[in-house]
PQR file with spaces between the fields and no chain letter, atoms N, CA, C, O and H, PARSE charges and radii, in Angstrom:
ATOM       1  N    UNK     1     129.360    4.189   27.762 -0.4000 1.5000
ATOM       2  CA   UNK     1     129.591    5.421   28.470 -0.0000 2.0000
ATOM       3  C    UNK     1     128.380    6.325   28.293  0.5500 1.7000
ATOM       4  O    UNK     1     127.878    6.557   27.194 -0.5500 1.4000
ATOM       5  N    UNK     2     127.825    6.955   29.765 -0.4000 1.5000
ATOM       6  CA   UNK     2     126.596    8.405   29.483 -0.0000 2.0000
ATOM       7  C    UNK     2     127.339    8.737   29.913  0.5500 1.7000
ATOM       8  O    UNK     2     128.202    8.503   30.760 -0.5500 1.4000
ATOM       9  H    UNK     2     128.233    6.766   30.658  0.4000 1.0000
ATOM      10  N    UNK     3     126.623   10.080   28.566 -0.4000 1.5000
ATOM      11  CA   UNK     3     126.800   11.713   28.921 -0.0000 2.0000
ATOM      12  C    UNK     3     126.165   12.402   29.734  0.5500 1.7000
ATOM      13  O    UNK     3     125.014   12.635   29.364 -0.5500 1.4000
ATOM      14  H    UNK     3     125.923   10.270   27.878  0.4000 1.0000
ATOM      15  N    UNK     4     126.467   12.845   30.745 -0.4000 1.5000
ATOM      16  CA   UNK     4     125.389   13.553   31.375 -0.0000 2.0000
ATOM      17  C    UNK     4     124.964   15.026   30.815  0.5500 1.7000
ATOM      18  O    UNK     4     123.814   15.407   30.597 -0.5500 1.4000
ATOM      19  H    UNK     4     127.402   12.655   31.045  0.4000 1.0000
ATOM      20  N    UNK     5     126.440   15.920   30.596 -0.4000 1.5000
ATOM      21  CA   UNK     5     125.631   16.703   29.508 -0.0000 2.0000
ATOM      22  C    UNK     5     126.777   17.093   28.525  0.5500 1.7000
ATOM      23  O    UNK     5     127.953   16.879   28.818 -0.5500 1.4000
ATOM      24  H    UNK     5     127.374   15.610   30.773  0.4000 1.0000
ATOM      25  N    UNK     6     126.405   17.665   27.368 -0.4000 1.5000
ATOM      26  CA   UNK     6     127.294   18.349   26.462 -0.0000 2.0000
ATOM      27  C    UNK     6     127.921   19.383   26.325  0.5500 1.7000
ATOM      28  O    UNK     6     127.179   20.255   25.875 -0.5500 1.4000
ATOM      29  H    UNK     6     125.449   17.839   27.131  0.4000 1.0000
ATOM      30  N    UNK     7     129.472   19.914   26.576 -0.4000 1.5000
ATOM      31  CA   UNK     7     129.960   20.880   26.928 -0.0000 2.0000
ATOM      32  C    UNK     7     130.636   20.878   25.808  0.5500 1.7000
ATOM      33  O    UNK     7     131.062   19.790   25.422 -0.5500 1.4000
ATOM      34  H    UNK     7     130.075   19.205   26.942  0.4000 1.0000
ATOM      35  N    UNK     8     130.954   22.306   24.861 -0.4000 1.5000
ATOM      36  CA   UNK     8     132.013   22.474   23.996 -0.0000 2.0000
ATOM      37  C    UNK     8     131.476   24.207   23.425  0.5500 1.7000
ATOM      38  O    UNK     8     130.550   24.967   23.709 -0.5500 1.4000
ATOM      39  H    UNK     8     130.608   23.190   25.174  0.4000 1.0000
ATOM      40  N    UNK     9     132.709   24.235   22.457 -0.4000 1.5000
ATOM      41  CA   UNK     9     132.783   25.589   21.780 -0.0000 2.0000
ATOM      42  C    UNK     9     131.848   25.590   20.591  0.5500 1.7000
ATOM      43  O    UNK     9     132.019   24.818   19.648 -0.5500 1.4000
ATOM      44  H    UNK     9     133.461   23.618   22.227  0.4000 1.0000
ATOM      45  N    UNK    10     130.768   26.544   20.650 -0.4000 1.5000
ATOM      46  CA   UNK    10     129.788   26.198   19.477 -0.0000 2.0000
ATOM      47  C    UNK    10     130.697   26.179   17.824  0.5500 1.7000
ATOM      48  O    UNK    10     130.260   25.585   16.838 -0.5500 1.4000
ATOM      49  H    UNK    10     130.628   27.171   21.416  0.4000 1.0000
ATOM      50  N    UNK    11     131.299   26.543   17.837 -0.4000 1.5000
ATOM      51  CA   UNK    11     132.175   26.466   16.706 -0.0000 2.0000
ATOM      52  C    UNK    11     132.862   24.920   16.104  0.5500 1.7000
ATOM      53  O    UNK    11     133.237   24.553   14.990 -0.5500 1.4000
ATOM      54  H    UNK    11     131.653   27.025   18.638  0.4000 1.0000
ATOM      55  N    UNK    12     132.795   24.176   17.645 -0.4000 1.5000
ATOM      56  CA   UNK    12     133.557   22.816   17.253 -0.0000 2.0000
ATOM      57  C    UNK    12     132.336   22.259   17.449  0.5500 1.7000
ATOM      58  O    UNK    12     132.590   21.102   17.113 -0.5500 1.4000
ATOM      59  H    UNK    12     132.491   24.474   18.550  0.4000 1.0000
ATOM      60  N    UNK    13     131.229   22.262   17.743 -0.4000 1.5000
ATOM      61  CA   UNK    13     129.953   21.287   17.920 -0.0000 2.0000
ATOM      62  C    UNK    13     129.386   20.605   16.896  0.5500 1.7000
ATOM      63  O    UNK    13     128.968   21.323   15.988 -0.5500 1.4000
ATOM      64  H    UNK    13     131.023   23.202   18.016  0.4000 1.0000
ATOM      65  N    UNK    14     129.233   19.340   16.755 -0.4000 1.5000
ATOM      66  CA   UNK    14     128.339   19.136   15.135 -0.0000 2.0000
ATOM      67  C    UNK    14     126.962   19.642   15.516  0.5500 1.7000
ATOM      68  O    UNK    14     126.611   19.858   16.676 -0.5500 1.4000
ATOM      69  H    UNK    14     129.572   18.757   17.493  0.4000 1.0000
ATOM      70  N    UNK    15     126.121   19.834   14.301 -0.4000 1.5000
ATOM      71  CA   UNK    15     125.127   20.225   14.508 -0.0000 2.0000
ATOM      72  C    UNK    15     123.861   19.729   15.036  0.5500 1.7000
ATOM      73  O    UNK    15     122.912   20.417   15.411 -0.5500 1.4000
ATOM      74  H    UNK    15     126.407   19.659   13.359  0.4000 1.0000
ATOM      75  N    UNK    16     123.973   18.184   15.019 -0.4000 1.5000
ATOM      76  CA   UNK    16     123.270   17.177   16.011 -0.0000 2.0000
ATOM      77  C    UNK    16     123.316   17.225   17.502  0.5500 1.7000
ATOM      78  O    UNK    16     122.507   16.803   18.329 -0.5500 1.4000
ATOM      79  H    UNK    16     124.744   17.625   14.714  0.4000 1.0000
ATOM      80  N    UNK    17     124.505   17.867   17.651 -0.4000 1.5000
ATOM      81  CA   UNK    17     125.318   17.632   18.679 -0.0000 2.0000
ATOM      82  C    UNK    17     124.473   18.481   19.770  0.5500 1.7000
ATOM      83  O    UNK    17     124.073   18.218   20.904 -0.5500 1.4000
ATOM      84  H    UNK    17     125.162   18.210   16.979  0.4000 1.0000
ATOM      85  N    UNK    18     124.360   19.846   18.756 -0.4000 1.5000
ATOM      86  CA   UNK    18     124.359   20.827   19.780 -0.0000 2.0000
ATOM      87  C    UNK    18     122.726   21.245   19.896  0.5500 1.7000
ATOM      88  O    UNK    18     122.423   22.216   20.589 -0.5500 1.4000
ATOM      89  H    UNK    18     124.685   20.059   17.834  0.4000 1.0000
ATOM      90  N    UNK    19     121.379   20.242   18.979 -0.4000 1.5000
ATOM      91  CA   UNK    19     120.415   20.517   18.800 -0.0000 2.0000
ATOM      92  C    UNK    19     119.782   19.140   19.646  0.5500 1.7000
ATOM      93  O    UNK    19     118.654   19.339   20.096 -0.5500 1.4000
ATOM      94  H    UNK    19     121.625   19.453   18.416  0.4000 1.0000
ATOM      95  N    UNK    20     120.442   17.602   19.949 -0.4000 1.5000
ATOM      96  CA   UNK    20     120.143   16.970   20.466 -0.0000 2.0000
ATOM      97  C    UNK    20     120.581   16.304   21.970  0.5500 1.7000
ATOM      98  O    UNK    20     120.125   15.344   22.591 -0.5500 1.4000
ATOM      99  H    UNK    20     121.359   17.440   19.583  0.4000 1.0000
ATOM     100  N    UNK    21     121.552   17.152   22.230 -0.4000 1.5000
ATOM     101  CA   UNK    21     122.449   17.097   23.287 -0.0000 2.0000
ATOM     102  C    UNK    21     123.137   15.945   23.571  0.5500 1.7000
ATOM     103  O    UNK    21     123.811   15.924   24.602 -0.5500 1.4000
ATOM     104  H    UNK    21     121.923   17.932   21.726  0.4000 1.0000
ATOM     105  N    UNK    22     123.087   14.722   22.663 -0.4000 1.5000
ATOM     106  CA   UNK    22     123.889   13.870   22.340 -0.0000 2.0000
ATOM     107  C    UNK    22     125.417   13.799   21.987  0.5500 1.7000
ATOM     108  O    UNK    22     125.681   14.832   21.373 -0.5500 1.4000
ATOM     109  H    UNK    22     122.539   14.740   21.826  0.4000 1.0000
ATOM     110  N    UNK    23     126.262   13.204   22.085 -0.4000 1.5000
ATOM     111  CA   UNK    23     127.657   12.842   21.628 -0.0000 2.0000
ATOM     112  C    UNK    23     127.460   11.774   20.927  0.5500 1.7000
ATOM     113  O    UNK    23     126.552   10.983   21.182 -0.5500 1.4000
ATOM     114  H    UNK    23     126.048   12.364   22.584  0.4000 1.0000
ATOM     115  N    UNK    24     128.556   11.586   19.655 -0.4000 1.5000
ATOM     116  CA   UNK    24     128.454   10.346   19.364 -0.0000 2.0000
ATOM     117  C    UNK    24     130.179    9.896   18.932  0.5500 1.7000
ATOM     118  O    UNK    24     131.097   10.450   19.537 -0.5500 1.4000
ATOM     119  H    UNK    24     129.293   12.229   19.448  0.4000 1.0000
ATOM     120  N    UNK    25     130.441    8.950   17.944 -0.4000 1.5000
ATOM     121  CA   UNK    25     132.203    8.760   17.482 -0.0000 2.0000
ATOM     122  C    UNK    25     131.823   10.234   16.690  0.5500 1.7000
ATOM     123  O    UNK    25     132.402   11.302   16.889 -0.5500 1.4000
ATOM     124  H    UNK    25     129.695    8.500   17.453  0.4000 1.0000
ATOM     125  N    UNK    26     130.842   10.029   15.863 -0.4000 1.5000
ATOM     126  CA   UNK    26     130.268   11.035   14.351 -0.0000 2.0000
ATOM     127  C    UNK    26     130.711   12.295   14.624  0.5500 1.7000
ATOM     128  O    UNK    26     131.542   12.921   13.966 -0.5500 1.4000
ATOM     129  H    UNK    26     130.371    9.161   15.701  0.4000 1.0000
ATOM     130  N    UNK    27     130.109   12.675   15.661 -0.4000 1.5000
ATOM     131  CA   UNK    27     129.973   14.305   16.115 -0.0000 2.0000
ATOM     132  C    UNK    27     131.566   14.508   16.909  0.5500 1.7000
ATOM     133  O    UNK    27     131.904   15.671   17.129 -0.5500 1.4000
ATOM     134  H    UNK    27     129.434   12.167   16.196  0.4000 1.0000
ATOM     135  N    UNK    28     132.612   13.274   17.367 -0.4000 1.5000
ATOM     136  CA   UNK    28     133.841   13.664   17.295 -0.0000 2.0000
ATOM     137  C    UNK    28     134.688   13.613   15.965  0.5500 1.7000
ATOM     138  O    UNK    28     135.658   14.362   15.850 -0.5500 1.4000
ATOM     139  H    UNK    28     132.338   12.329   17.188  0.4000 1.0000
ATOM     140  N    UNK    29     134.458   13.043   15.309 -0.4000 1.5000
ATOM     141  CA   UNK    29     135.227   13.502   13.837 -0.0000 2.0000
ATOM     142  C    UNK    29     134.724   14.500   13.366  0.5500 1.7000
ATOM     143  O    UNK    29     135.589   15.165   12.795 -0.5500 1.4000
ATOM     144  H    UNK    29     133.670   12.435   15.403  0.4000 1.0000
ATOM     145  N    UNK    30     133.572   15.024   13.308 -0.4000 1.5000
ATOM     146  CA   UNK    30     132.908   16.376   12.795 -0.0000 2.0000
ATOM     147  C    UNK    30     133.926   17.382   13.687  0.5500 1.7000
ATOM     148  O    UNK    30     134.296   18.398   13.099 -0.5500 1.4000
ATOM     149  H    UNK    30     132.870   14.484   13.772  0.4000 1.0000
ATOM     150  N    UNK    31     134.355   17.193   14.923 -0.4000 1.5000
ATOM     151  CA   UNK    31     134.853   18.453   15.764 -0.0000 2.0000
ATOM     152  C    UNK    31     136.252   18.432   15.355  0.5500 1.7000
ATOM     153  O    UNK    31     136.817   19.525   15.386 -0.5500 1.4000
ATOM     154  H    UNK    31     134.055   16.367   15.401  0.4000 1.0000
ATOM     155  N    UNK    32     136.991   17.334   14.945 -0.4000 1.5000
ATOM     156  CA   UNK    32     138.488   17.325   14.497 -0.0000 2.0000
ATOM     157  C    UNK    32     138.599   17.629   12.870  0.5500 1.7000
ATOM     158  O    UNK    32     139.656   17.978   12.343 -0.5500 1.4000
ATOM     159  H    UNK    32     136.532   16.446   14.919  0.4000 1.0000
ATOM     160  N    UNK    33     137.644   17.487   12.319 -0.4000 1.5000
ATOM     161  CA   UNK    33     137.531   17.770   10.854 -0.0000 2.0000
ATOM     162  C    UNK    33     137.688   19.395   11.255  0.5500 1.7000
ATOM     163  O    UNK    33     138.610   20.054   10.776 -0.5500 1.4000
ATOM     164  H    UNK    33     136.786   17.204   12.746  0.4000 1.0000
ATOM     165  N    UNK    34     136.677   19.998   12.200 -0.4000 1.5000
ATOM     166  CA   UNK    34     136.850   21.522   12.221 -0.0000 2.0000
ATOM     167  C    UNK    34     138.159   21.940   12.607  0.5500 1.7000
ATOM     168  O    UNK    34     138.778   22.894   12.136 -0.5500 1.4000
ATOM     169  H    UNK    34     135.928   19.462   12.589  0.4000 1.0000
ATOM     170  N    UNK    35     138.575   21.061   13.606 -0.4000 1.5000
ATOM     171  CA   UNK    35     140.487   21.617   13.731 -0.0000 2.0000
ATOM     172  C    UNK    35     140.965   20.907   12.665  0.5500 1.7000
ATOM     173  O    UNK    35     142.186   21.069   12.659 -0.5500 1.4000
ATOM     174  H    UNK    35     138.072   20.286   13.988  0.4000 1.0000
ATOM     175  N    UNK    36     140.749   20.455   12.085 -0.4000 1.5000
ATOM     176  CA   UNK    36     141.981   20.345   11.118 -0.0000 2.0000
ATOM     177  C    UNK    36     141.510   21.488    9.518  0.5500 1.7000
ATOM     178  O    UNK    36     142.526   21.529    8.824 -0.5500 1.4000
ATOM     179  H    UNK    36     139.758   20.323   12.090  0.4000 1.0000
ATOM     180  N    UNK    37     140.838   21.976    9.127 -0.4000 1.5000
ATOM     181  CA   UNK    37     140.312   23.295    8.578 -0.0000 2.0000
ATOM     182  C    UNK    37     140.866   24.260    9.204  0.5500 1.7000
ATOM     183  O    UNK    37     141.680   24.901    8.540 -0.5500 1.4000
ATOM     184  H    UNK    37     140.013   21.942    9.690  0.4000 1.0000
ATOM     185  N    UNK    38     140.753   24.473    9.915 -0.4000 1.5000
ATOM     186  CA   UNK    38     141.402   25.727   10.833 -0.0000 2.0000
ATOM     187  C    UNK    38     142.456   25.998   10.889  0.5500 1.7000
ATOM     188  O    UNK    38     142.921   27.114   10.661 -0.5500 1.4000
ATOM     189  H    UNK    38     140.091   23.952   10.455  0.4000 1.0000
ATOM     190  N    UNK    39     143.319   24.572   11.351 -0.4000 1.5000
ATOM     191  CA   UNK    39     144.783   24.513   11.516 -0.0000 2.0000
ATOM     192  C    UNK    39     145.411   25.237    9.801  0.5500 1.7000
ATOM     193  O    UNK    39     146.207   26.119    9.479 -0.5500 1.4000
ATOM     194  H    UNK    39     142.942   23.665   11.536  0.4000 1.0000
ATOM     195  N    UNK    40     144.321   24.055    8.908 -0.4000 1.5000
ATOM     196  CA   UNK    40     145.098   24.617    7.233 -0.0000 2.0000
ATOM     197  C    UNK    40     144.324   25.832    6.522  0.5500 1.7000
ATOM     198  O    UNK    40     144.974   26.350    5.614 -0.5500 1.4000
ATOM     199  H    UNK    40     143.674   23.338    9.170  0.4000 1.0000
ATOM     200  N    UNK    41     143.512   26.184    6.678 -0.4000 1.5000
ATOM     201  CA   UNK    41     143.316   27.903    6.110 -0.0000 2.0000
ATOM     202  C    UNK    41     143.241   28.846    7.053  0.5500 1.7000
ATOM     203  O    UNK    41     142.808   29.931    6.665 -0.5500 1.4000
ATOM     204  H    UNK    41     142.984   25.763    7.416  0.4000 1.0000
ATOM     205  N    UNK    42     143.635   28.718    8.562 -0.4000 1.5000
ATOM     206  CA   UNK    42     143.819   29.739    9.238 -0.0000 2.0000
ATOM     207  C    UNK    42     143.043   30.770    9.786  0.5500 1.7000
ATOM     208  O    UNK    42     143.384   31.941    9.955 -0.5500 1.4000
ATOM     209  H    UNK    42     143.987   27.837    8.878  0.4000 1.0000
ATOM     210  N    UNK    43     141.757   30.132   10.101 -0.4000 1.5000
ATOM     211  CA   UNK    43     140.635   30.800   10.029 -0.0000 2.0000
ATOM     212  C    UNK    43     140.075   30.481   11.333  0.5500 1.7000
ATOM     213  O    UNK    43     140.432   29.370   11.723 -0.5500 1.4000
ATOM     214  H    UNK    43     141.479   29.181    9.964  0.4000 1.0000
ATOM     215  N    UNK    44     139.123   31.264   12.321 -0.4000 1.5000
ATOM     216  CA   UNK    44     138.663   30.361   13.447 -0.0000 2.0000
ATOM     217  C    UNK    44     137.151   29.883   13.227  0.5500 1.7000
ATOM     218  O    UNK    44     136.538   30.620   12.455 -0.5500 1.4000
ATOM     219  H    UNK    44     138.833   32.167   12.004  0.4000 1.0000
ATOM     220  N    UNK    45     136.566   29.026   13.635 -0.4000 1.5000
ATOM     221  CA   UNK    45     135.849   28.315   12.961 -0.0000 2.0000
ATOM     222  C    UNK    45     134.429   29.583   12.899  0.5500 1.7000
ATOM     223  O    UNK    45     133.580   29.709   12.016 -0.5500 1.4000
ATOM     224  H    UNK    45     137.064   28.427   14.263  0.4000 1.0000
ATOM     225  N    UNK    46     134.593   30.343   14.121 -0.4000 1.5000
ATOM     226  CA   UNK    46     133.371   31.125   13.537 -0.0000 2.0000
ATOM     227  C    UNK    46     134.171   32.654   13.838  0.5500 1.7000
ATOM     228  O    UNK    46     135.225   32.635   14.473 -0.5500 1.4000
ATOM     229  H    UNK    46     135.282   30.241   14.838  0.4000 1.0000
ATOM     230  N    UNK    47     133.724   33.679   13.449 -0.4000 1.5000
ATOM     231  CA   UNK    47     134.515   34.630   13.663 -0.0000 2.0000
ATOM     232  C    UNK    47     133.689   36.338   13.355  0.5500 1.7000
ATOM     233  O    UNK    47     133.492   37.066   12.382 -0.5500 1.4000
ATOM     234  H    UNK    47     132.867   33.694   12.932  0.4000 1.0000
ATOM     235  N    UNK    48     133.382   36.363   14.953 -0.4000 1.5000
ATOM     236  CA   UNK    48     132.381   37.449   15.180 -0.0000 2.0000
ATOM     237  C    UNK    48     133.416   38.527   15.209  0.5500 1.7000
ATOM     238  O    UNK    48     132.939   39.145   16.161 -0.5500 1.4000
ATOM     239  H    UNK    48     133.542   35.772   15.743  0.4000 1.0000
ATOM     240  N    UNK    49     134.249   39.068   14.949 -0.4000 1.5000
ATOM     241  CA   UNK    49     134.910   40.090   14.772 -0.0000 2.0000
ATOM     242  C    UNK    49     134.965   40.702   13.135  0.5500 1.7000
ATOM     243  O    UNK    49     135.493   41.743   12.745 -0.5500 1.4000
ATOM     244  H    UNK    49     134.637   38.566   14.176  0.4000 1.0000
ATOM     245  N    UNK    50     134.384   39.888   12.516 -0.4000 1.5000
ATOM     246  CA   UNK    50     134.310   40.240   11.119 -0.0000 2.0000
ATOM     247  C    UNK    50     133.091   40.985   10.249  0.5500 1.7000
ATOM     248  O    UNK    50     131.924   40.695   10.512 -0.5500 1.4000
ATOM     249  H    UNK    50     133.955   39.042   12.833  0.4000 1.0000
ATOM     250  N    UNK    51     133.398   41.937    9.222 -0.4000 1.5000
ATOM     251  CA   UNK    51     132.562   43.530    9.051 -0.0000 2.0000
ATOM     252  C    UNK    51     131.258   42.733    8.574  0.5500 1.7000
ATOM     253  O    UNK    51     130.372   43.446    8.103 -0.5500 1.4000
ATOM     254  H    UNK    51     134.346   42.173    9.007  0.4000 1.0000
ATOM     255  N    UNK    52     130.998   41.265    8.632 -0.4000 1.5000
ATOM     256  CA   UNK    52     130.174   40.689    7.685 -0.0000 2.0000
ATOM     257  C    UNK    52     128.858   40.400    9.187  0.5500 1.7000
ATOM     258  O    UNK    52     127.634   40.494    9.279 -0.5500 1.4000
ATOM     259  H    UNK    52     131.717   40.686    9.014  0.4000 1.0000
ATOM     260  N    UNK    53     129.929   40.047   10.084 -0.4000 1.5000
ATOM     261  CA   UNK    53     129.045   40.010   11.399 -0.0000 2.0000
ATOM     262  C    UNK    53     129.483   38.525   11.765  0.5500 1.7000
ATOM     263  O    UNK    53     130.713   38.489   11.786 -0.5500 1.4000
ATOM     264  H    UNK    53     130.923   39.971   10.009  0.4000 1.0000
ATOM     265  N    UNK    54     128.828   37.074   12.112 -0.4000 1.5000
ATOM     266  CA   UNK    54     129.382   36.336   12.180 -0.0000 2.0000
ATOM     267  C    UNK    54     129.692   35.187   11.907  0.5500 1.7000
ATOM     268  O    UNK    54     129.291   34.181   12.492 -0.5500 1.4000
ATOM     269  H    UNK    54     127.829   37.103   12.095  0.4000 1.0000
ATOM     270  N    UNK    55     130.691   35.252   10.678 -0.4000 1.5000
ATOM     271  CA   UNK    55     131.247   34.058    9.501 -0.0000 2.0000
ATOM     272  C    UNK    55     131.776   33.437    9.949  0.5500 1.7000
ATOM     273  O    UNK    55     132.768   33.612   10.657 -0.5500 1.4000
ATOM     274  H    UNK    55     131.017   36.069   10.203  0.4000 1.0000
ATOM     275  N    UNK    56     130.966   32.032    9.495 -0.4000 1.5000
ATOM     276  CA   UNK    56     131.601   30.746    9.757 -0.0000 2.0000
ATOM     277  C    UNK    56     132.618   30.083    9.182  0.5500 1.7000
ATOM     278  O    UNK    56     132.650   30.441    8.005 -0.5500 1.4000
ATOM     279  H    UNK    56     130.160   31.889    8.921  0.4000 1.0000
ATOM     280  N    UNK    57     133.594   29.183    9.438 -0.4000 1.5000
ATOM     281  CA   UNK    57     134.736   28.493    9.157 -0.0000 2.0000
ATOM     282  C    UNK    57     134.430   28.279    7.127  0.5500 1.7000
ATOM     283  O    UNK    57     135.260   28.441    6.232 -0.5500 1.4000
ATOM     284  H    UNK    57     133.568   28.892   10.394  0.4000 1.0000
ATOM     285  N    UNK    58     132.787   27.832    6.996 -0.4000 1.5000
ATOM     286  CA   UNK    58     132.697   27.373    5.870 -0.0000 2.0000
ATOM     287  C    UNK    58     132.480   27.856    4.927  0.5500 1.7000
ATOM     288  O    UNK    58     132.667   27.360    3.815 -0.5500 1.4000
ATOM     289  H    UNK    58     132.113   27.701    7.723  0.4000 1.0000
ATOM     290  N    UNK    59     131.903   29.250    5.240 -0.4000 1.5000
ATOM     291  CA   UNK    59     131.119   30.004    4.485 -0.0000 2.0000
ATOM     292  C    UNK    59     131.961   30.785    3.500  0.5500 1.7000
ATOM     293  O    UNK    59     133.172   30.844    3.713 -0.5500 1.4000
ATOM     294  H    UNK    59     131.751   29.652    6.142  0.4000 1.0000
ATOM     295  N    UNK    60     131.338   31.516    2.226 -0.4000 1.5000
ATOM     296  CA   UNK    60     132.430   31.975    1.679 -0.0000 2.0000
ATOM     297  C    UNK    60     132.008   33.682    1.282  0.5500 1.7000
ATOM     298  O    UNK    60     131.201   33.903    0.379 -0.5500 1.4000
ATOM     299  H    UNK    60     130.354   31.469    2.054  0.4000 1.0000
ATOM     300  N    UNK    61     132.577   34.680    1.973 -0.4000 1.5000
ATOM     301  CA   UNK    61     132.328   35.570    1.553 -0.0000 2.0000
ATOM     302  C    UNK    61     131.823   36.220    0.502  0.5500 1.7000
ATOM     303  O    UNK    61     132.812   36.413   -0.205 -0.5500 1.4000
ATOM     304  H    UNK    61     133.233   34.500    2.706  0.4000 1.0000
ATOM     305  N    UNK    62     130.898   36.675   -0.035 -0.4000 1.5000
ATOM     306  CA   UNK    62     130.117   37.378   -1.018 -0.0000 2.0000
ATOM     307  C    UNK    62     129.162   36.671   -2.023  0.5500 1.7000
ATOM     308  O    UNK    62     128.663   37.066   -3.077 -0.5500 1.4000
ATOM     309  H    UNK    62     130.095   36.519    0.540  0.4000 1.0000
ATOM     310  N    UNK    63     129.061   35.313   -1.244 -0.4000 1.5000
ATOM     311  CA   UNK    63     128.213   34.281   -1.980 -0.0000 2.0000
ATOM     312  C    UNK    63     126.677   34.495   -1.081  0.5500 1.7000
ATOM     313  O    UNK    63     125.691   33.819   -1.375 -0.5500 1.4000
ATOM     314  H    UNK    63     129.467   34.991   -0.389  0.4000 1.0000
């Protein structure tokens, strides 16, 4: 299967993904690993509404 191009939420993108415009199986378990984080600490994977500016799913406040 080609991709012709790569469409998604920068939040669910692996980081290959979204720097080589490639898909791979890799870069879909990287995007379900991020929903399934999300689903269990409740967090959205990046979150520009926050006083910090805009924190990611992984990051940990005040580190």
């Amino acid at each position: 299967m080609e991709t012709t191009a790569v469409a998604g939420t920068m939040g669910y993108l692996a980081p290959e993904t979204a720097t080589t415009g490639r898909a791979s199986k890799e870069s879909d378990v990287y995007s379900f690993g991020v929903l399934a984080l999300e689903i269990a600490c409740g967090r959205r994977p990046i979150d520009h509404g926050n006083k910090e500016g805009g924190v990611s799913l992984v990051s940990i406040p005040g580190i």
